[in-house]
Coordinates of C-alpha atoms and ligand atoms in Angstrom, one line a residue:
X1 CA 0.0 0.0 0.0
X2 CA 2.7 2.4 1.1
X3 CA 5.3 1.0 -1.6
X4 CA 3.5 1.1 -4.6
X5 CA 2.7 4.2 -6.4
X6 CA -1.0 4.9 -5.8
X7 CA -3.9 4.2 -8.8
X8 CA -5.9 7.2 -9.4
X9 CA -9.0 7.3 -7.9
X10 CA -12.2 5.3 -9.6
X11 CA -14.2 7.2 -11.9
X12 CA -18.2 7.5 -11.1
X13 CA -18.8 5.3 -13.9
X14 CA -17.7 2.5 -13.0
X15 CA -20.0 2.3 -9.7
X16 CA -22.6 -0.2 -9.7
X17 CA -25.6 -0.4 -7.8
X18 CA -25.7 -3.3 -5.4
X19 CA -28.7 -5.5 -7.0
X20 CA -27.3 -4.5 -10.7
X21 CA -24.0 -5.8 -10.0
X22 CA -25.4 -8.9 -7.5
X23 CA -27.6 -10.0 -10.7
X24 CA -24.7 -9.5 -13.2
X25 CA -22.3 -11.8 -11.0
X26 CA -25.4 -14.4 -11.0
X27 CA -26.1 -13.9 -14.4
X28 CA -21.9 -15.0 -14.7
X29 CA -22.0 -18.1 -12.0
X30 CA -24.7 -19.6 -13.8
X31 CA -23.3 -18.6 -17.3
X32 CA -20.4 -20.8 -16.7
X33 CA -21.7 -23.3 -14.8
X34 CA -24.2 -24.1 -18.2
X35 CA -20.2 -23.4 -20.1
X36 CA -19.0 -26.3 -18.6
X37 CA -21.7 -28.8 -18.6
X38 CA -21.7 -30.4 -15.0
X39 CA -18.1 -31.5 -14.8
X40 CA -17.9 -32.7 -11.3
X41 CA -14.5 -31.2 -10.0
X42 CA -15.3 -27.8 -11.4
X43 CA -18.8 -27.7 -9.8
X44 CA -17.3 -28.7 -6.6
X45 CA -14.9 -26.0 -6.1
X46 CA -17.6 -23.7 -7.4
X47 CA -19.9 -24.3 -4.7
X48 CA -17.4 -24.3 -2.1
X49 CA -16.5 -20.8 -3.2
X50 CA -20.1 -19.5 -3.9
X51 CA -21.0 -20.7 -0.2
X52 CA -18.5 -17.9 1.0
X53 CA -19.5 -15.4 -2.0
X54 CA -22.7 -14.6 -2.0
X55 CA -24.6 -17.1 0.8
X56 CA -26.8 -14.7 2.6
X57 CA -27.4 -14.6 6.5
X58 CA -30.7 -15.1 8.1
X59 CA -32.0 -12.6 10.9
X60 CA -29.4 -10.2 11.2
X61 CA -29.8 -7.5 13.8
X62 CA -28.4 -4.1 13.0
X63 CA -25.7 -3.6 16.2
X64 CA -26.2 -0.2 18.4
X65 CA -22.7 0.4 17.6
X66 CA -23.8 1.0 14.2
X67 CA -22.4 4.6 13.0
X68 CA -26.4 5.1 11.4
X69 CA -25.4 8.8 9.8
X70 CA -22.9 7.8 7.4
X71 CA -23.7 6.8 3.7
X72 CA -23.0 3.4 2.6
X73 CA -19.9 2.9 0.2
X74 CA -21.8 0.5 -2.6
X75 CA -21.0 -2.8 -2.7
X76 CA -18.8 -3.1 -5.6
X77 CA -16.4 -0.2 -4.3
X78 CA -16.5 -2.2 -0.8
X79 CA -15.4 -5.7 -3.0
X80 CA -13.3 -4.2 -6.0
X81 CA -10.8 -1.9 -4.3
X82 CA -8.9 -3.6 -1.8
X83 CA -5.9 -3.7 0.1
X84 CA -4.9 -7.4 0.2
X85 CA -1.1 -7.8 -0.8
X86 CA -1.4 -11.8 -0.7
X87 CA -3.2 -11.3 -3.8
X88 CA -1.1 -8.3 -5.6
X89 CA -0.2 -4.8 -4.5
X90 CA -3.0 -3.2 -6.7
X91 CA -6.2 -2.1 -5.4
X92 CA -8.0 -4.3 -8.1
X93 CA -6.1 -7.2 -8.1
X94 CA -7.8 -9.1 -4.8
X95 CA -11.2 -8.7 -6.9
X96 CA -9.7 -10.6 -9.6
X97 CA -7.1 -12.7 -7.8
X98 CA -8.9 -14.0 -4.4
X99 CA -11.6 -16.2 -6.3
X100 CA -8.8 -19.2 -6.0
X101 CA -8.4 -19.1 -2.2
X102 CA -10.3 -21.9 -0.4
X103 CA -12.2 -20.6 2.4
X104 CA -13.9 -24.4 3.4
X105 CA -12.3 -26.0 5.4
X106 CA -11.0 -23.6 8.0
X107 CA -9.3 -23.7 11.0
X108 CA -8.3 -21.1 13.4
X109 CA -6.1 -21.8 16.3
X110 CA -6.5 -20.0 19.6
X111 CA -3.6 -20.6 21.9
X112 CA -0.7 -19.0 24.5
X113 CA -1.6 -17.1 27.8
X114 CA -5.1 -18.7 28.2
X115 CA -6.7 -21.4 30.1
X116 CA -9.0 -23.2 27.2
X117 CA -7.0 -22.5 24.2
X118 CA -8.7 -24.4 21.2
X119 CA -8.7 -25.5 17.4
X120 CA -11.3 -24.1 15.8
X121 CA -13.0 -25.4 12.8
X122 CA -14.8 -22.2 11.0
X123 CA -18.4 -23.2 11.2
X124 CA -18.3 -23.9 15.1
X125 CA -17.1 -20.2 15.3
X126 CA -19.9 -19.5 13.3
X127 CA -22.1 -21.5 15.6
X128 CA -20.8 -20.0 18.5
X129 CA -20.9 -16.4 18.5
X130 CA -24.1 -15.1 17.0
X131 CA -23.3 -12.5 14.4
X132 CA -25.1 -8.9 13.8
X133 CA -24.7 -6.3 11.4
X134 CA -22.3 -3.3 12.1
X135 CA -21.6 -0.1 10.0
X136 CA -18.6 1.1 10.8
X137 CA -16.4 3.9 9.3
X138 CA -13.3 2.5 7.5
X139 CA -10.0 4.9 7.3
X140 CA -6.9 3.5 5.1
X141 CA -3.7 5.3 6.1
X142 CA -3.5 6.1 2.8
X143 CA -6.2 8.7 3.5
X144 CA -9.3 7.6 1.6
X145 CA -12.7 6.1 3.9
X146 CA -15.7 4.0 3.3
X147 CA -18.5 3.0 5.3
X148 CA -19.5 -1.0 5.4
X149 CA -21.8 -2.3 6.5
X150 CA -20.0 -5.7 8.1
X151 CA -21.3 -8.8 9.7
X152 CA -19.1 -9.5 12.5
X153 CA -19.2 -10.2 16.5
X154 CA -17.9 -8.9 19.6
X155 CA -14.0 -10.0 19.9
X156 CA -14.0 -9.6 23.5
X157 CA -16.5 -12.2 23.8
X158 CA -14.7 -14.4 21.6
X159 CA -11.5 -13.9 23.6
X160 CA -13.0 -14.7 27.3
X161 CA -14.5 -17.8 25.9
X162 CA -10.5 -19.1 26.2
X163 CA -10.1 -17.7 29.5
X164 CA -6.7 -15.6 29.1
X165 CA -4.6 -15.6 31.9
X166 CA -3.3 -12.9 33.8
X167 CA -0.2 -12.9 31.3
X168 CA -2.3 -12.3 28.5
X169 CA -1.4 -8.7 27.6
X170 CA -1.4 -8.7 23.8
X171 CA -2.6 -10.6 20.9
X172 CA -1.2 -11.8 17.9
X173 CA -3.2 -13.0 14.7
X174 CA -2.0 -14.4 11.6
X175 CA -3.1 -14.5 8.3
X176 CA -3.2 -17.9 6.1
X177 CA 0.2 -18.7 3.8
X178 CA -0.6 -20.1 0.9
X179 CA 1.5 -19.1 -1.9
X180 CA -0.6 -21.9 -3.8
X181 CA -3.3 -20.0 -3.7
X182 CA -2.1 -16.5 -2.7
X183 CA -0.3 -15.4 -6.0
X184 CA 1.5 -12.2 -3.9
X185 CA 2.9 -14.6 -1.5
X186 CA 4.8 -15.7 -4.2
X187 CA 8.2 -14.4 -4.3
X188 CA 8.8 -11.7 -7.6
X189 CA 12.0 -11.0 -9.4
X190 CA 13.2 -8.4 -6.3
X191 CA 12.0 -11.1 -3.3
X192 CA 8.6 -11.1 -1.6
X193 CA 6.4 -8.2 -1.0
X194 CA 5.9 -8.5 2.8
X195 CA 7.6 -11.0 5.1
X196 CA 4.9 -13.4 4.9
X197 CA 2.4 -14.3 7.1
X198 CA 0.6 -11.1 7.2
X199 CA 0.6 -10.2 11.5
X200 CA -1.4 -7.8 13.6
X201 CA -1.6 -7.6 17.3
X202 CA -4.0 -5.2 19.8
X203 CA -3.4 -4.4 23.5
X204 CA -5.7 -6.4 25.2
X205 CA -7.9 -3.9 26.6
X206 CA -8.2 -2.6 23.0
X207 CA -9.0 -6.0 21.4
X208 CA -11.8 -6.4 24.8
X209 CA -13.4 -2.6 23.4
X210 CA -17.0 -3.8 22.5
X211 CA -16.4 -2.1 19.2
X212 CA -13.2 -4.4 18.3
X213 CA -15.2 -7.4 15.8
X214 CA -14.3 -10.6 14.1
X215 CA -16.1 -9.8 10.4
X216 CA -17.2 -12.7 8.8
X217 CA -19.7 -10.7 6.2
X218 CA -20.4 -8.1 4.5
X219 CA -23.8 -6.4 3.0
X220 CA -25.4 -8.9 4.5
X221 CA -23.6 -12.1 2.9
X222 CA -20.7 -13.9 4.2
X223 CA -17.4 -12.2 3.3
X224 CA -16.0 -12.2 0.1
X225 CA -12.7 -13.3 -0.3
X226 CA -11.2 -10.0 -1.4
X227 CA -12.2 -8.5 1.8
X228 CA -10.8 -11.4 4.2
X229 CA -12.7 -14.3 4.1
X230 CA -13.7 -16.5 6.2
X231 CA -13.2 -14.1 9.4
X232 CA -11.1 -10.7 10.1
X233 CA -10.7 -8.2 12.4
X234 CA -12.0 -4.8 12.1
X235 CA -11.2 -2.3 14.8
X236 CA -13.2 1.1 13.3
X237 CA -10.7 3.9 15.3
X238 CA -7.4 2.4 13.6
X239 CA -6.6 2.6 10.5
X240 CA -7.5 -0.3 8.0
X241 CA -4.0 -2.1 8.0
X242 CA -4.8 -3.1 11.9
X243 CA -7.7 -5.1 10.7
X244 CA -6.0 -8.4 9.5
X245 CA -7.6 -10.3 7.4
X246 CA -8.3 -14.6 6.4
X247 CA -6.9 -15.1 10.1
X248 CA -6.1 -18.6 11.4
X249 CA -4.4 -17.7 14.4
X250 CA -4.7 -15.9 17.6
X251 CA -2.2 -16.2 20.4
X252 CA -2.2 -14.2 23.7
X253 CA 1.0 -12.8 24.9
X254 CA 2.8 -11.7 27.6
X255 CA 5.1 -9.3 25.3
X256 CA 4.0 -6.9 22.6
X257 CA 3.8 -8.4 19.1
X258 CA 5.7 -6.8 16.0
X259 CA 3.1 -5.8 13.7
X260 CA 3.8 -6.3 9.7
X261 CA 3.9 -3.0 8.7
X262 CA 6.1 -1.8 11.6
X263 CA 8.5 -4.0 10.9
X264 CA 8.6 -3.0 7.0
X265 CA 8.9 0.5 8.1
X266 CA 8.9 1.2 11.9
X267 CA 9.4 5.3 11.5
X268 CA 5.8 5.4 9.1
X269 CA 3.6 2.7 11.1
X270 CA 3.8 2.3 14.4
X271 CA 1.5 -0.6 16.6
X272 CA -1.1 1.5 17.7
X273 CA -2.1 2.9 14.1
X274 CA -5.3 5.0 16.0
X275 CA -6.6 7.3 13.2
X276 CA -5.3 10.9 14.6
X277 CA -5.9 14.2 12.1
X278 CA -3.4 15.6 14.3
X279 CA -0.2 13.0 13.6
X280 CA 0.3 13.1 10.2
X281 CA 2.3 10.0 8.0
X282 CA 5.9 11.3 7.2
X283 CA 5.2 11.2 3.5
X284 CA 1.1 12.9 3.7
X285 CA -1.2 14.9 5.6
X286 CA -3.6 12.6 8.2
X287 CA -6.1 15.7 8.2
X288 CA -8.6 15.1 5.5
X289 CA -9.5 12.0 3.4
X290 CA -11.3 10.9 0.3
X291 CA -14.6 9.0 0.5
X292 CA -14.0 6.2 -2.3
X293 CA -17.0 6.6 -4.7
X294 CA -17.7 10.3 -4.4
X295 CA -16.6 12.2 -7.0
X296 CA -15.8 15.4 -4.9
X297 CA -15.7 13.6 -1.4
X298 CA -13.1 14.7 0.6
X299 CA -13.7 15.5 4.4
X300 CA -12.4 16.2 7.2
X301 CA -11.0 12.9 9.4
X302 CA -12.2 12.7 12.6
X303 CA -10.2 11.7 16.0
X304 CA -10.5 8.3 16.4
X305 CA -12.5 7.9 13.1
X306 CA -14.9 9.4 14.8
X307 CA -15.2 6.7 18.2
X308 CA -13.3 9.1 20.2
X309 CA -16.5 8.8 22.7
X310 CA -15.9 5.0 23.1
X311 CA -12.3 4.3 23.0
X312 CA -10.2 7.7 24.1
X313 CA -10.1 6.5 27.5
X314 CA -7.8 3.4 26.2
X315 CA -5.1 6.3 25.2
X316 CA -5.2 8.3 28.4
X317 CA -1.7 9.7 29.6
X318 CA 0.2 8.5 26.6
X319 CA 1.4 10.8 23.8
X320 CA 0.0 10.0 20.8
X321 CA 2.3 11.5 18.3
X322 CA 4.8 9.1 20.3
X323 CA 2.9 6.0 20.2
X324 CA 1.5 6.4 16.3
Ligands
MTE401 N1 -4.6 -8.3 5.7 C1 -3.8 -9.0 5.0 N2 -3.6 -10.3 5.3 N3 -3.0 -8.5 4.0 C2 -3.1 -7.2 3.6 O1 -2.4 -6.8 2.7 N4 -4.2 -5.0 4.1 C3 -4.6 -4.2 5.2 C4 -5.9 -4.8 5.9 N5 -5.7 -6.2 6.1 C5 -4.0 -6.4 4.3 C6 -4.8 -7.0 5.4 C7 -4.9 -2.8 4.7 S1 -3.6 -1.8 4.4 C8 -6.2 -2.3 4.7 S2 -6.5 -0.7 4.4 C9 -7.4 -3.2 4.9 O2 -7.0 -4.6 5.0 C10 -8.3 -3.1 3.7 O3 -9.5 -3.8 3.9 P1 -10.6 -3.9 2.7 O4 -9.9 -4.3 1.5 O5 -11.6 -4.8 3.2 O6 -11.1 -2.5 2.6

């Protein structure tokens, strides 16, 4: 994201409305499904993938954390301009690239400083924690925002189901490898991209904020692949690279884990990544960003994103232009 020169910024035209572009992409699955004539192996890996890409969920309650005066960012925006270097450093490529990971089966692990650490198998998390919907601002440190509506859960309830100890002081989540599947985890001509796995980590008192969510959706439907699939973190006040994504591990720890892009470049990105209009990057101005999808939308970035109410208290005493 911070490497890469940036794409200019999508033109009006190409934004869909959500039921035009849902009924084009069906119009497509079926298309070649009827191409290919029923062959077995095909079909099967195409209904593994449609079960993450496009299966709805029943009953979904809208969350009272929901931020109800902001303007949804369509669909397509939401799924075709990503940040999701496993699959390519462009903003389009996870669109076009993520179709090959396999999201079924999937298993998490939950382990370190806890008393019932476990192997999860994705559909008993799914079981397990009862999921509602949550509209949440979403601020890229590049400086450009949406607003998604995400199916997700409380991560704080997710986390005391293992018990963490008294040690527990952090946590560390990792995304999949896969290089098989993940064409950027591939090493290129200069090396790889990032030092793979993909890592994150929270202060527990942050990651026990009832705002801090596992997403497993989006619009509704569970989450596309683009966008993390099967389950990711999304922690609204911090900018998006906090919110790791296709995780299959979370450990609690005693020490303070090394985020990924601290460790590419430790003076730009920093662990606690709070959105702050105040503390700009090195390189650009943290004051303003663009709203992807509006032509002229540019606006002012709020403290926190905006959940300065609900989390400020976390940052109390500690200089934030210090710990960025
Ligand atoms: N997670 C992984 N595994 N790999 C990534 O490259 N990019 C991060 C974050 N999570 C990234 C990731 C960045 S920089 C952002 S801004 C958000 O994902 C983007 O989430 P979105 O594509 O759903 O908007």
């Amino acid at each position: 994201m911070i490497l890469i020169k940036q794409k200019p910024d999508i033109a009006s035209s190409e934004i869909t409305p959500q039921n035009v572009y849902l009924n084009r992409r069906k119009f497509m699955q079926t298309t070649a499904a009827l191409a290919i004539g029923g062959s077995v192996p095909f079909m099967t890996l195409a209904n593994r993938q449609a079960y993450a890409m496009g299966t709805k969920f029943e009953n979904l309650i809208k969350s009272p954390y929901s931020a109800t005066d902001a303007e949804l960012t369509s669909y397509e925006d939401v799924t075709s301009y990503n940040n999701f270097y496993e699959f390519g450093t462009d903003k389009r490529s996870p669109a076009k690239e993520a179709h090959r990971l396999t999201t079924r089966p999937w298993s998490l692990s939950v382990s370190g400083e806890c008393e019932a650490p476990k192997d999860w198998d994705i559909e008993d998390i799914l079981k397990q924690f009862p999921a509602e919907e949550r509209i949440y601002r979403h601020r890229c440190v590049e400086a450009w925002s949406m607003v998604v509506p995400w199916v997700g859960f409380s991560l704080g309830d997710f986390l005391k189901f293992h018990k963490p100890t008294s040690k527990a002081k952090y946590i560390e989540m990792l995304t999949l490898v896969r290089p098989e599947e993940m064409i950027g985890q591939k090493p290129g001509l200069f090396g790889s991209v990032l030092n793979w796995p993909y890592r994150e980590g929270l202060r527990i008192d942050e990651a026990m904020n009832p705002l801090a969510i596992f997403a497993i959706g989006l619009y509704g439907e569970h989450m596309p692949n683009q966008n993390g699939a099967p389950i990711r973190l999304v922690v609204p006040w911090k900018y998006g690279f906090k919110g790791v994504k296709s995780i299959v591990s979370v450990r609690f720890t005693e020490e303070q884990p090394f985020n990924t892009w601290q460790e590419q470049a430790p003076h730009e990105y920093g662990f606690y990544a709070n959105v702050n209009p105040n503390v700009d990057h090195p390189r650009w101005s943290q004051a303003s960003e663009r709203v992807v999808g509006k032509l002229f939308g540019r606006v002012p970035t709020l403290m926190f994103n905006g959940y300065a109410d609900q989390v400020a208290s976390l940052y109390s005493g500690m200089d934030l232009s210090v710990n960025f």
